[in-house]
Structures are given as structure tokens and as C-alpha cells.
Amino acid sequence: VGMFLLGMLSRRANSLGVIVGAIVEMIATCIVAKFTNISWLYYAPFGCIVTMAVGYCASFIGPAPGYNKIRCSVVGG
């Protein structure tokens, strides 16, 4: 869900940001599961937020997607 929302809500997101966000999310969720006492129901929202935040920040490392790529994916053609 975090990867999907990152792509839908951000024009800056690129594949590098999505991959880095997903990897950091898996590590962060494992740490939260191991060292905290919160319910497992909160793991998914936590992971979604971490994926979006880290993925968006990591997207600034690589080049931004071109205007035509963004326009075509939004228009559908």
C-alpha cells in the first residue's frame, strides 16, 4: 500500500525511492515487532507511513521522472 500511495500521491517518486522505502520499511517493521509491545494490527499503517516517508526522501537521490512519463501515466496513454 505504501508503494502504491507513494506513486499515486507524488510526482517525484521514482523506482530507487520505492525500492529503498520498501527495504527500510521491512527492517523498521521487524524492529518494531521485536522490540515493542504494540499490537500487530499497527504494523501495516506503520509500514505504509515509513515506506512513503523514506521513499519520498530517497527519490531525491535519483533523477526525477520526465514530464511525459508522468503525463502519460496520469492520462492513461
N, CA and C of each residue as an Amber inpcrd file, in Angstrom:
protein
   231
   0.8350000  -1.1860000   0.0000000   0.0000000   0.0000000   0.0000000
   0.8800000   1.2490000   0.0000000   1.9600000   1.2240000   0.7580000
   2.8500000   2.3810000   0.8170000   3.4920000   2.6880000  -0.5250000
   3.8960000   1.6540000  -1.2450000   4.4950000   1.8570000  -2.5650000
   3.4660000   2.4030000  -3.5470000   2.2560000   1.8810000  -3.4890000
   1.1870000   2.3590000  -4.3640000   0.8730000   3.8270000  -4.0820000
   0.7090000   4.1720000  -2.8050000   0.3920000   5.5540000  -2.4510000
   1.5340000   6.4990000  -2.7900000   2.7640000   6.0480000  -2.6270000
   3.9030000   6.8860000  -2.9860000   3.8680000   7.2270000  -4.4700000
   3.5670000   6.2490000  -5.2900000   3.4950000   6.5030000  -6.7240000
   2.3000000   7.3480000  -7.1320000   1.1840000   7.1800000  -6.4460000
  -0.0270000   7.9120000  -6.8220000  -0.0560000   9.3430000  -6.2850000
   0.5430000   9.5770000  -5.1320000   0.4310000  10.8840000  -4.4910000
   1.6350000  11.7860000  -4.7060000   2.6710000  11.2750000  -5.3580000
   3.8840000  12.0570000  -5.5370000   4.3150000  12.0430000  -7.0000000
   4.6600000  13.1990000  -7.5070000   5.2100000  13.2680000  -8.8650000
   6.7140000  13.0330000  -8.8480000   7.3130000  13.1050000  -7.6930000
   8.7590000  12.9730000  -7.5660000   9.2050000  11.5130000  -7.4510000
   8.3340000  10.6230000  -7.0580000   8.7050000   9.2320000  -6.7870000
   9.3110000   8.5590000  -8.0070000  10.3660000   7.8000000  -7.7700000
  10.9900000   7.0040000  -8.8270000  11.2710000   5.6050000  -8.2780000
  11.7950000   4.7370000  -9.1160000  11.9850000   3.3450000  -8.7030000
  13.0020000   3.2140000  -7.5790000  14.0240000   4.0430000  -7.5560000
  15.0050000   3.9970000  -6.4790000  14.3500000   4.3020000  -5.1390000
  13.5170000   5.3190000  -5.1060000  12.8260000   5.6790000  -3.8720000
  11.8980000   4.5900000  -3.3890000  11.2020000   3.9480000  -4.3060000
  10.2760000   2.8780000  -3.9380000  11.0340000   1.6830000  -3.3600000
  12.1350000   1.3130000  -3.9880000  12.9120000   0.1680000  -3.5060000
  13.5310000   0.4550000  -2.1480000  14.1390000   1.6300000  -1.9940000
  14.7400000   1.9940000  -0.7050000  13.6680000   2.0780000   0.3720000
  12.5370000   2.6720000   0.0600000  11.4420000   2.7690000   1.0260000
  10.9440000   1.4070000   1.4740000  10.8180000   0.4680000   0.5420000
  10.3380000  -0.8690000   0.8830000  11.3440000  -1.6260000   1.7510000
  12.6250000  -1.4890000   1.4450000  13.6450000  -2.1790000   2.2400000
  13.7080000  -1.6150000   3.6540000  13.6980000  -0.2950000   3.7730000
  13.7280000   0.3300000   5.0970000  12.4650000  -0.0100000   5.8780000
  11.3310000  -0.0780000   5.1830000  10.0710000  -0.4330000   5.8450000
  10.1300000  -1.8370000   6.4250000  10.6710000  -2.7870000   5.6900000
  10.7540000  -4.1590000   6.2080000  11.6450000  -4.2260000   7.4410000
  12.7760000  -3.5280000   7.4020000  13.6820000  -3.5160000   8.5520000
  13.0220000  -2.8330000   9.7410000  12.3740000  -1.6820000   9.5050000
  11.7270000  -0.9410000  10.5990000  10.5840000  -1.7330000  11.2170000
   9.8020000  -2.4140000  10.3900000   8.6960000  -3.2100000  10.9150000
   9.2060000  -4.3900000  11.7270000  10.2820000  -5.0090000  11.3010000
  10.8780000  -6.1010000  12.0870000  11.3820000  -5.6020000  13.4300000
  11.9940000  -4.4270000  13.4400000  12.4840000  -3.8500000  14.6980000
  11.3210000  -3.5310000  15.6280000  10.2660000  -2.9420000  15.0810000
   9.0890000  -2.6220000  15.9000000   8.4550000  -3.8960000  16.4490000
   8.3620000  -4.9310000  15.6400000   7.7630000  -6.1880000  16.0830000
   8.5930000  -6.8460000  17.1770000   9.9000000  -6.7370000  17.0680000
  10.7850000  -7.4150000  18.0170000  10.9060000  -6.6710000  19.3410000
  10.9900000  -5.3380000  19.2890000  11.3530000  -4.5830000  20.4820000
  10.2290000  -3.7600000  21.1070000   9.0250000  -3.7940000  20.5670000
   7.9230000  -3.0600000  21.1790000   6.7940000  -4.0040000  21.5280000
   5.8570000  -3.4810000  22.2450000   4.7350000  -4.2810000  22.7190000
   3.4230000  -3.8790000  22.0480000   3.4870000  -3.2180000  20.9000000
   2.2520000  -2.7740000  20.2590000   1.5850000  -3.9370000  19.5290000
   0.3160000  -3.7920000  19.2850000  -0.4580000  -4.8290000  18.6080000
   0.0090000  -4.9840000  17.1580000  -0.0960000  -6.2000000  16.6470000
   0.3120000  -6.4720000  15.2710000  -0.5700000  -5.7450000  14.2610000
  -1.7240000  -5.2730000  14.6790000  -2.6060000  -4.5400000  13.7710000
  -2.0260000  -3.1900000  13.3470000  -1.0820000  -2.6670000  14.1150000
  -0.4720000  -1.3840000  13.7910000   0.7460000  -1.5060000  12.8780000
   1.1870000  -2.7120000  12.5870000   2.3570000  -2.8970000  11.7310000
   2.1170000  -2.3770000  10.3170000   0.9680000  -2.6280000   9.7430000
   0.6820000  -2.1980000   8.3700000   0.6220000  -0.6710000   8.2360000
  -0.1120000   0.0460000   9.0960000  -0.0920000   1.5120000   8.9630000
   1.3000000   2.1000000   9.2030000   2.0220000   1.5290000  10.1650000
   3.3890000   1.9830000  10.4230000   4.2620000   1.7710000   9.1890000
   4.1750000   0.6050000   8.5840000   4.9580000   0.3040000   7.3990000
   4.5970000   1.1970000   6.2250000   3.3310000   1.4970000   6.0750000
   2.8790000   2.3710000   4.9960000   3.4640000   3.7750000   5.1560000
   3.4330000   4.2950000   6.3520000   3.9600000   5.6340000   6.6080000
   5.4690000   5.6680000   6.3960000   6.1690000   4.6410000   6.8850000
   7.6220000   4.5900000   6.7140000   7.9800000   4.4840000   5.2350000
   7.2750000   3.6390000   4.4960000   7.5530000   3.4910000   3.0650000
   7.3660000   4.8060000   2.3340000   6.2950000   5.5110000   2.6240000
   6.0340000   6.7730000   1.9290000   7.0650000   7.8380000   2.2930000
   7.3930000   7.9550000   3.5710000   8.3320000   8.9950000   4.0070000
   9.7450000   8.7250000   3.4870000  10.2340000   7.5260000   3.6990000
  11.5950000   7.1940000   3.2650000  11.6690000   7.1520000   1.7390000
  10.6600000   6.6040000   1.0960000  10.6490000   6.5350000  -0.3590000
  10.6440000   7.9060000  -1.0020000   9.8810000   8.8250000  -0.4430000
   9.8480000  10.1820000  -0.9890000  11.2080000  10.8600000  -0.8310000
  11.7990000  10.7260000   0.3510000  13.1160000  11.3360000   0.5760000
  14.1820000  10.6920000  -0.3020000  14.1430000   9.3770000  -0.4530000
  15.1350000   8.6880000  -1.2810000  14.9390000   8.9920000  -2.7570000
  13.7780000   9.4150000  -3.1630000  13.5360000   9.7470000  -4.5730000
  14.3240000  10.9720000  -5.0140000  14.7820000  11.7770000  -4.0700000
  15.5820000  12.9440000  -4.4220000  17.0190000  12.5700000  -4.7770000
  17.4410000  11.3420000  -4.4860000  18.7950000  10.9020000  -4.8350000
  18.9170000  10.7240000  -6.3420000  17.9390000  10.0870000  -6.9420000
  17.9700000   9.8390000  -8.3840000  17.2860000  10.9480000  -9.1450000
  17.3130000  10.8520000 -10.4680000  16.6480000  11.8800000 -11.2840000
  15.1290000  11.7660000 -11.2020000  14.4810000  12.8980000 -11.3300000
  13.0200000  12.9180000 -11.3310000  12.5030000  12.3330000 -12.6380000
  11.3430000  11.6780000 -12.5870000  10.7570000  11.1740000 -13.8350000
  10.4280000  12.3380000 -14.7720000  10.5310000  12.0990000 -16.0700000
  10.2510000  13.1400000 -17.0530000   8.7810000  13.5160000 -17.0820000
   8.5120000  14.7090000 -17.5930000   7.1340000  15.2080000 -17.6600000
   6.2540000  14.2950000 -18.4960000   6.7620000  13.8120000 -19.6270000
   5.9610000  12.9430000 -20.4970000   5.6170000  11.6270000 -19.8190000
   6.5290000  11.1030000 -19.0310000   6.2620000   9.8510000 -18.3250000
   5.1600000  10.0360000 -17.2840000   5.1970000  11.1540000 -16.5640000
   4.1680000  11.4380000 -15.5610000   2.8370000  11.7110000 -16.2590000
   2.8460000  12.5160000 -17.3080000   1.6310000  12.8930000 -18.0070000
   0.9630000  11.6620000 -18.6190000   1.7310000  10.8050000 -19.2460000
   1.1700000   9.6170000 -19.8910000   0.5800000   8.6500000 -18.8720000
   1.2190000   8.5170000 -17.7190000   0.7020000   7.5820000 -16.7230000
  -0.5760000   8.1210000 -16.0820000  -0.7190000   9.4370000 -16.0040000
  -1.9210000  10.0070000 -15.4120000  -3.0730000   9.9820000 -16.4130000
  -2.7900000  10.3080000 -17.6490000  -3.8260000  10.3450000 -18.6710000
  -4.2490000   8.9530000 -19.0740000  -3.3200000   8.0190000 -19.0310000
  -3.6580000   6.6430000 -19.3680000  -3.2180000   6.2330000 -20.7560000
  -2.3630000   6.9780000 -21.3670000  -1.9720000   6.6240000 -22.7340000
  -0.5670000   6.7270000 -22.9930000
